[in-house]
Tab-separated table of C-alpha atoms in Angstrom:
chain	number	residue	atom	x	y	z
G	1174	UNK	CA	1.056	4.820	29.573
G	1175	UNK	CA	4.147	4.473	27.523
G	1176	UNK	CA	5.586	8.539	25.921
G	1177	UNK	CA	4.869	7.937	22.004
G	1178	UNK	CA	7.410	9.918	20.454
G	1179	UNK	CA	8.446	7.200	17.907
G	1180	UNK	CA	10.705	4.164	17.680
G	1181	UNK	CA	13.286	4.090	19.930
G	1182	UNK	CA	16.386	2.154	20.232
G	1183	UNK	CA	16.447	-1.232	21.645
G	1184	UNK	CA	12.649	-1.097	21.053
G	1185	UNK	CA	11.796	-4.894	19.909
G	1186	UNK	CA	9.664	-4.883	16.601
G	1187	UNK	CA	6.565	-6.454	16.619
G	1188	UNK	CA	3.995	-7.741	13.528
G	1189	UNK	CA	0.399	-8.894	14.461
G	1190	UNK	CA	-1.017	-12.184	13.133
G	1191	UNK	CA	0.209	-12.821	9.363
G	1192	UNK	CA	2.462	-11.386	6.507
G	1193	UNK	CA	2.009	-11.945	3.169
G	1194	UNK	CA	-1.086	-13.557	2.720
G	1195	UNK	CA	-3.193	-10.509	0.548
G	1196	UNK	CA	0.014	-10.433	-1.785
G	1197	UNK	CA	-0.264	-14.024	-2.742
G	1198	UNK	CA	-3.734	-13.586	-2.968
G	1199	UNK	CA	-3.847	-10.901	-5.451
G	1200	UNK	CA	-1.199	-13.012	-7.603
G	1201	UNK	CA	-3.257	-15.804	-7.517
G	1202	UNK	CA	-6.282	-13.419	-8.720
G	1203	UNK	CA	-4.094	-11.966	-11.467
G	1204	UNK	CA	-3.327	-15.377	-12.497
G	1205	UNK	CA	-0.412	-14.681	-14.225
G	1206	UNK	CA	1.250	-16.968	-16.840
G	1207	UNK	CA	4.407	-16.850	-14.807
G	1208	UNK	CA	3.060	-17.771	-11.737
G	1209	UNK	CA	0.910	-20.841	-12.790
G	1210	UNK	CA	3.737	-23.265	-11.530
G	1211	UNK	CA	3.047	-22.472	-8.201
G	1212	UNK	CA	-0.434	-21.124	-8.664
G	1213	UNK	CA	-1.629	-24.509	-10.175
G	1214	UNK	CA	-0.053	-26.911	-7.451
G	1215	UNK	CA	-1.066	-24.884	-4.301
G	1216	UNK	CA	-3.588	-26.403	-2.423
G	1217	UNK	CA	-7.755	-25.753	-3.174
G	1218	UNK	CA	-7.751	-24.714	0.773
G	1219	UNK	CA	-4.766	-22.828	0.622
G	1220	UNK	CA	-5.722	-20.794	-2.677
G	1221	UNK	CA	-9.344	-20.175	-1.012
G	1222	UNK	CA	-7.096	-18.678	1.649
G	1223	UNK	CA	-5.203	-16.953	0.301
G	1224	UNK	CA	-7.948	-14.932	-1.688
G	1225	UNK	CA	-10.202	-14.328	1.210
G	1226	UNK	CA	-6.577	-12.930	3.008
G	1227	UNK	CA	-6.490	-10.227	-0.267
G	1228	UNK	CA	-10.572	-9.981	-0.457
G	1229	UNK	CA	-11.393	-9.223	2.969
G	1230	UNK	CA	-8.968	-7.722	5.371
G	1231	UNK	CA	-9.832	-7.723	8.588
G	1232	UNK	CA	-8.106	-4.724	10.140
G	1233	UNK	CA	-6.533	-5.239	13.857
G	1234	UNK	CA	-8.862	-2.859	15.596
G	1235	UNK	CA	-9.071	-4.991	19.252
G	1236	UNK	CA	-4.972	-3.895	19.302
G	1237	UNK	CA	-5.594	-0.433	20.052
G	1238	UNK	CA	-5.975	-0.709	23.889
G	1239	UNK	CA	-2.299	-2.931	23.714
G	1240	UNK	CA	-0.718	-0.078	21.916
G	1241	UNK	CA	-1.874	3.153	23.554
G	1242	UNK	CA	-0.504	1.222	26.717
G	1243	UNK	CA	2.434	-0.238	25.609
G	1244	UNK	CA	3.774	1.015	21.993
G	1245	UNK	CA	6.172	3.574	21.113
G	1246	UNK	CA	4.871	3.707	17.096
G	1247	UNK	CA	2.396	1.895	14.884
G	1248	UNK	CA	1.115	1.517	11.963
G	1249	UNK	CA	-0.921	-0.689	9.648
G	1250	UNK	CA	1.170	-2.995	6.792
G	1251	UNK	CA	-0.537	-2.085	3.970
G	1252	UNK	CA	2.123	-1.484	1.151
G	1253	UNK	CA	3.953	-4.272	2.670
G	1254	UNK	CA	6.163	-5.248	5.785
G	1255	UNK	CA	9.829	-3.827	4.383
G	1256	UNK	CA	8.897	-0.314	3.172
G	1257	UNK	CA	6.285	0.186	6.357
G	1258	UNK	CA	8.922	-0.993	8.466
G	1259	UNK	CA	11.392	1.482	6.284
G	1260	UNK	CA	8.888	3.937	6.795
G	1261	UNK	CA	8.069	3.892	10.319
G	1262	UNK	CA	11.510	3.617	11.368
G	1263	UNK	CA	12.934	6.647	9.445
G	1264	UNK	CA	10.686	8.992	10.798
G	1265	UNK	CA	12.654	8.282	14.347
G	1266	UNK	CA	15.494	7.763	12.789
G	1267	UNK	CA	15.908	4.263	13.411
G	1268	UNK	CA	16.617	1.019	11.557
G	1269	UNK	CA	16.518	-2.257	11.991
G	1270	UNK	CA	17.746	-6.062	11.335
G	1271	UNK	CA	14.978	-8.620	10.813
G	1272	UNK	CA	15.067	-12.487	10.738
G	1273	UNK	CA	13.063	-13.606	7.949
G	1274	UNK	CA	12.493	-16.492	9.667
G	1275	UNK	CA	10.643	-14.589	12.173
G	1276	UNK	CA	8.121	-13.033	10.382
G	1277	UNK	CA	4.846	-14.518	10.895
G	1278	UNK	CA	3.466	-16.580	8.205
G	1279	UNK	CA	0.206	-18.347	7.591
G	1280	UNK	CA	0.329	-22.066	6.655
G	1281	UNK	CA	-0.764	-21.241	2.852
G	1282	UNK	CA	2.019	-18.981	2.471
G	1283	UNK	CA	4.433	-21.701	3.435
G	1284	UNK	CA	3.317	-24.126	1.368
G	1285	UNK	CA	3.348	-21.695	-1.173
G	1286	UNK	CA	7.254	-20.655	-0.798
G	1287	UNK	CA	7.773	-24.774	-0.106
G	1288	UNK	CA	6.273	-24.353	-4.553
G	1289	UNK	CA	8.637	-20.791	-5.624
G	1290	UNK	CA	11.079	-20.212	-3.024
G	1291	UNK	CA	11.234	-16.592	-5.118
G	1292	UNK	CA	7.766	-15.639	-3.625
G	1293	UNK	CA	9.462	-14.454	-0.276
G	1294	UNK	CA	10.484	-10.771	-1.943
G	1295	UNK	CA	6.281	-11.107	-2.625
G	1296	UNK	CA	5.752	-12.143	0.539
G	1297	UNK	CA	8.121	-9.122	2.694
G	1298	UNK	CA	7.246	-6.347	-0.107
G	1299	UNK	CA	3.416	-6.975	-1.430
G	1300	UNK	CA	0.559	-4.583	0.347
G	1301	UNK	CA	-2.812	-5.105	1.590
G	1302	UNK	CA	-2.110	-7.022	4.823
G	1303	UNK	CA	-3.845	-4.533	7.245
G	1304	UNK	CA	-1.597	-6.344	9.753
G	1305	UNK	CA	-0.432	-3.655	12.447
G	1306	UNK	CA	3.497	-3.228	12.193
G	1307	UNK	CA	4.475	-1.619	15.968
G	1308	UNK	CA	8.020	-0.532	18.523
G	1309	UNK	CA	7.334	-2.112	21.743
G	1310	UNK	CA	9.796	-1.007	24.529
G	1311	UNK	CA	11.190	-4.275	25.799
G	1312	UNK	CA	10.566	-3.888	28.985
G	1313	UNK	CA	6.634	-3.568	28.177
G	1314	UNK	CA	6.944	-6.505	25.911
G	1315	UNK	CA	5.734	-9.002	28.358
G	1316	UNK	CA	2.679	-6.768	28.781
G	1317	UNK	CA	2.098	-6.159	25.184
G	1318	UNK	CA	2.021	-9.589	24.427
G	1319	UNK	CA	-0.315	-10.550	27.154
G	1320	UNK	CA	-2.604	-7.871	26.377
G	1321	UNK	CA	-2.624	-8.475	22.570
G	1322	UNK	CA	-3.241	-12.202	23.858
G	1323	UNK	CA	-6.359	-11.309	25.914
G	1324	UNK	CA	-7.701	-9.683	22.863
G	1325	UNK	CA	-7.677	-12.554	20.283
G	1326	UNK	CA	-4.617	-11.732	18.603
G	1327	UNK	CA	-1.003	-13.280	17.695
G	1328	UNK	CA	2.158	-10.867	17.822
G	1329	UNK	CA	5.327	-11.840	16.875
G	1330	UNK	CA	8.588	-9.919	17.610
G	1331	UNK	CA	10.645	-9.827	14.628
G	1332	UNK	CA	13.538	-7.738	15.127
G	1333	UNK	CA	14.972	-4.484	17.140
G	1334	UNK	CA	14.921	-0.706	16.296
G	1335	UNK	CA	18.726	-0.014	16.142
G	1336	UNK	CA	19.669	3.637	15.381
G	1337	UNK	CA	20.648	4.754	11.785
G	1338	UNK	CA	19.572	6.206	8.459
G	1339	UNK	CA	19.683	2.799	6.528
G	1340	UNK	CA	16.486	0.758	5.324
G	1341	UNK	CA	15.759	-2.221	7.435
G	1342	UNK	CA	18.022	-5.420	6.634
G	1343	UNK	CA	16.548	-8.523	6.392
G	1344	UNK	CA	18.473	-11.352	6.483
G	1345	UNK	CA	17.342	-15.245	5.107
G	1346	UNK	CA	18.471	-18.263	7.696
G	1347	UNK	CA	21.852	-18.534	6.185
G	1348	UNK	CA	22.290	-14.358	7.195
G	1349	UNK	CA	22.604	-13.365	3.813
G	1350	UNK	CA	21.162	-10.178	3.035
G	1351	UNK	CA	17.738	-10.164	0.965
G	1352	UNK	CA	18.040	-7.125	-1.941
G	1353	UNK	CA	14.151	-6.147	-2.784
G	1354	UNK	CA	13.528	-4.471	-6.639
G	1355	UNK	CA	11.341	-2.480	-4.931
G	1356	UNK	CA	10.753	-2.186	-0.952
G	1357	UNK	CA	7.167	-1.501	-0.714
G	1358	UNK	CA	4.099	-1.366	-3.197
G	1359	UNK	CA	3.861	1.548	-5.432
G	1360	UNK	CA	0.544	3.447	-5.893
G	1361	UNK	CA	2.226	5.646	-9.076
């Protein structure tokens, strides 16, 4: 059993199965006028997706085991990947760089940012994933991804927990910085 006493540094990031999908979900519910470019030309399988992603979470419950043994912090991505991450890393005092290209995405969401490129701040920012967000120790990693295996799931490591007081970076493939309006969803 790993000590939990928070993120630590060099701890590799990890995010379970899928970011992003209950955002574009909900945008495709709301329907917008602004979004109907995308909304419109996006698959009937994807869009059916999508929805179900935003309608019916299915929580991550069979990671529990993986994580008592192996994880230094989790928690569930429900007000969206950047300000959980933010979040959970702060209260160690931690940050971290991520590769947006290594965030986990479904096949809908691609073909959706393939339509509005834009949708990616959507996409890192929007809540109601219910994917678990969690600092592995790197030399458990092999373990924790075995054992997250054996229990139906898909992790993907996405960055590292470097020390410092600044929110998480996330750089696109060229390494350019991504700026968010807002980090997380608001509730108020």
């Amino acid at each position: 059993m790993v000590q939990r006493a928070g993120a630590a540094a060099g701890d590799l990031i990890y995010a379970t199965g899928a970011i992003g999908d209950a955002a574009l979900g909900l945008r495709l519910r709301l329907d917008a006028a602004g979004d109907r470019h995308w909304t419109r030309a996006l698959s009937l399988k994807a869009a059916a997706f999508l929805a179900d992603r935003y309608l019916l979470p299915q929580p991550r419950l069979a990671l529990r085991e993986a994580l008592r043994t192996h994880g230094h912090a989790a928690m569930d991505i429900s007000d969206g990947l950047a300000g959980d991450l933010a979040k959970m890393l702060h209260l160690a005092g931690m940050t971290a760089e991520i590769a947006v290209a290594a965030v986990p995405l479904s096949e809908a969401v691609r073909d959706a940012l393939k339509l509005e490129p834009k949708l990616v701040e959507t996409i890192l920012t929007g809540g109601d994933d219910y994917e678990i967000l969690c600092a592995v120790p790197p030399d458990r990693s092999l373990g924790f991804e075995a054992a997250a295996a054996a229990a139906g799931l898909t992790v993907s490591a996405i960055g590292r927990a470097l020390p410092g007081a600044a929110p998480p970076l996330f750089k696109d493939a060229e390494g350019h910085a991504l700026i968010f309006a807002k980090a997380s969803y608001q509730h108020f």
